[in-house]
Amino acid sequence: MSVESSKESKTPQPEGISHAWRALKHRNFRLFFGGQSISLIGTWMTRIATSWLVYQLTKSPLMLGTVGFAGQIPSFLFAPLAGVVVDRMDRRKVLLWTQALAMLQSLLLAALTLTHRINVTEILLLSVMQGMINAFDMPARQSFMIRMVEDRADLQNAIAINSSMVNAARLIGPSLAGILIAATNEGWCFLVDGISYIAVIASLLMMRVRHEELQAHGATMTQQLRQGWEYVTHSVPIRNILLLFAVLSLMGWPFMVLMPIFAAEVLKGGAHTQGFLMGAVGVGALASALVLVVRKSVRGLTKIIPIGACVFGAGLIAFGFSHSLWLSLPIMLVTGFGMMQGITSSNTILQTLVDEKMRGRVMSYYTMAFVGMAPFGSLFAGALARVVGAQNTVIVSGIACISGGIWFFTRLPRIRKEIRPIYERLGIIPIRQPALVEEAAEN
């Protein structure tokens, strides 16, 4: 990344609490925020409805894990290729295609469910379809963020606001899904989700973005795949962040696929109980994202990543021991808080560090670590829960997350050493005097 292209804007930051929402002054980001806020509520309704429908059809924790695996494994398989595609194509066009296809997938799921023709095989196939769409959508969405926020100084705020939006939807969507499933059936959740995609497609079409000047690529796609891999593996901060999140995705996040078991068998409730639990996770995650929204800089975020992992792990262990809904709800709140602290902090750091021409490929590996490892975790969690029970499975998951956080703590000195020159070049932190002396000597 060249110094000229990477320097942060020196636009004065708003004073007071208003700086927390500064990214919304950008018209394109406001459109994105509005469209996604509607669409993500539908997305979370579909997630809850899908897991509850599978459980109602099969009563099998293993099948819950299998459906989770089917929906997420395409991100592991196709994300690196998707990153190359994103770096070679207009990112808004990629997003328009992924959103249109996702709408079709939800409407198909709704039609099959409302006509009472749905079976587990069809859920698996449609989950694979959604997973393939997500493999391209996530890196395109993350890479497009910087084009919606013209002032690079507002990028960190935009990422935090985006996380707040996701978690507000995480709070609202499951609650609505629980109510709608109890009143009707899962098919109406899928239909609402399908219709909700109209909002985000409209917001993308309404954006005024400069024509994206795509770089001429002398390299083949295979060569670009290799370049992306080398860039990620040779960067100490990027490599270690992705490794930690691969562990968390493998061992920690699959607890969500076991939620129907906790709701129905451990806590003796129904779909509304699952909605309350997921809503509690959403409250904690939303509170976490809002804490990060008020930050004015990325400085200090590296230490939040392992702290978040440890809080997340501790919450999972406590949840595994709980038999009371009223105890489980605050535990899930803490779990969601720790989870989102790590996710948002890592995303912000990666977006800050990455070279623009590698952005799509780096964010594809983020997708691979964040979503792509989860299918293996879902399958593992479903199989382990069948042997030792859902509660013991979640306890093991929590121990693994805490271990990952402790490992990352040991890597912080080297990570900070590698990050400092980049932050200095971007103007995020002042240049150390020795660095100035060396620069003068070189010139």
mmCIF file of N, CA and C in Angstrom, residues 27-28 31 92 199-209:
data_model
loop_
_atom_site.group_PDB
_atom_site.id
_atom_site.type_symbol
_atom_site.label_atom_id
_atom_site.label_comp_id
_atom_site.label_asym_id
_atom_site.label_seq_id
_atom_site.Cartn_x
_atom_site.Cartn_y
_atom_site.Cartn_z
ATOM 1 N N ARG A 27 -23.656 9.523 2.507
ATOM 2 C CA ARG A 27 -24.941 9.130 1.938
ATOM 3 C C ARG A 27 -24.988 7.641 1.605
ATOM 4 N N ASN A 28 -23.954 7.120 0.972
ATOM 5 C CA ASN A 28 -23.949 5.712 0.577
ATOM 6 C C ASN A 28 -24.039 4.795 1.786
ATOM 7 N N LEU A 31 -27.593 4.742 3.138
ATOM 8 C CA LEU A 31 -28.438 3.852 2.341
ATOM 9 C C LEU A 31 -28.187 2.391 2.711
ATOM 10 N N ARG A 92 -19.952 -3.643 -6.186
ATOM 11 C CA ARG A 92 -21.391 -3.410 -6.066
ATOM 12 C C ARG A 92 -22.170 -4.405 -6.922
ATOM 13 N N ALA A 199 -35.136 -4.381 0.128
ATOM 14 C CA ALA A 199 -34.613 -3.153 0.734
ATOM 15 C C ALA A 199 -33.124 -2.983 0.456
ATOM 16 N N VAL A 200 -32.348 -4.043 0.613
ATOM 17 C CA VAL A 200 -30.900 -3.900 0.418
ATOM 18 C C VAL A 200 -30.558 -3.779 -1.066
ATOM 19 N N ILE A 201 -31.305 -4.452 -1.936
ATOM 20 C CA ILE A 201 -31.077 -4.304 -3.380
ATOM 21 C C ILE A 201 -31.372 -2.876 -3.812
ATOM 22 N N ALA A 202 -32.464 -2.319 -3.302
ATOM 23 C CA ALA A 202 -32.807 -0.933 -3.629
ATOM 24 C C ALA A 202 -31.737 0.031 -3.133
ATOM 25 N N SER A 203 -31.209 -0.211 -1.932
ATOM 26 C CA SER A 203 -30.184 0.692 -1.391
ATOM 27 C C SER A 203 -28.914 0.649 -2.233
ATOM 28 N N LEU A 204 -28.540 -0.517 -2.726
ATOM 29 C CA LEU A 204 -27.350 -0.636 -3.580
ATOM 30 C C LEU A 204 -27.546 0.102 -4.896
ATOM 31 N N LEU A 205 -28.745 -0.005 -5.474
ATOM 32 C CA LEU A 205 -29.023 0.665 -6.744
ATOM 33 C C LEU A 205 -29.063 2.181 -6.593
ATOM 34 N N MET A 206 -29.426 2.673 -5.428
ATOM 35 C CA MET A 206 -29.540 4.113 -5.192
ATOM 36 C C MET A 206 -28.210 4.777 -4.852
ATOM 37 N N MET A 207 -27.195 3.986 -4.563
ATOM 38 C CA MET A 207 -25.908 4.565 -4.176
ATOM 39 C C MET A 207 -25.248 5.303 -5.337
ATOM 40 N N ARG A 208 -24.571 6.385 -5.009
ATOM 41 C CA ARG A 208 -23.780 7.124 -5.987
ATOM 42 C C ARG A 208 -22.308 6.832 -5.695
ATOM 43 N N VAL A 209 -21.758 5.902 -6.438
ATOM 44 C CA VAL A 209 -20.356 5.535 -6.238
ATOM 45 C C VAL A 209 -19.589 5.806 -7.515
#
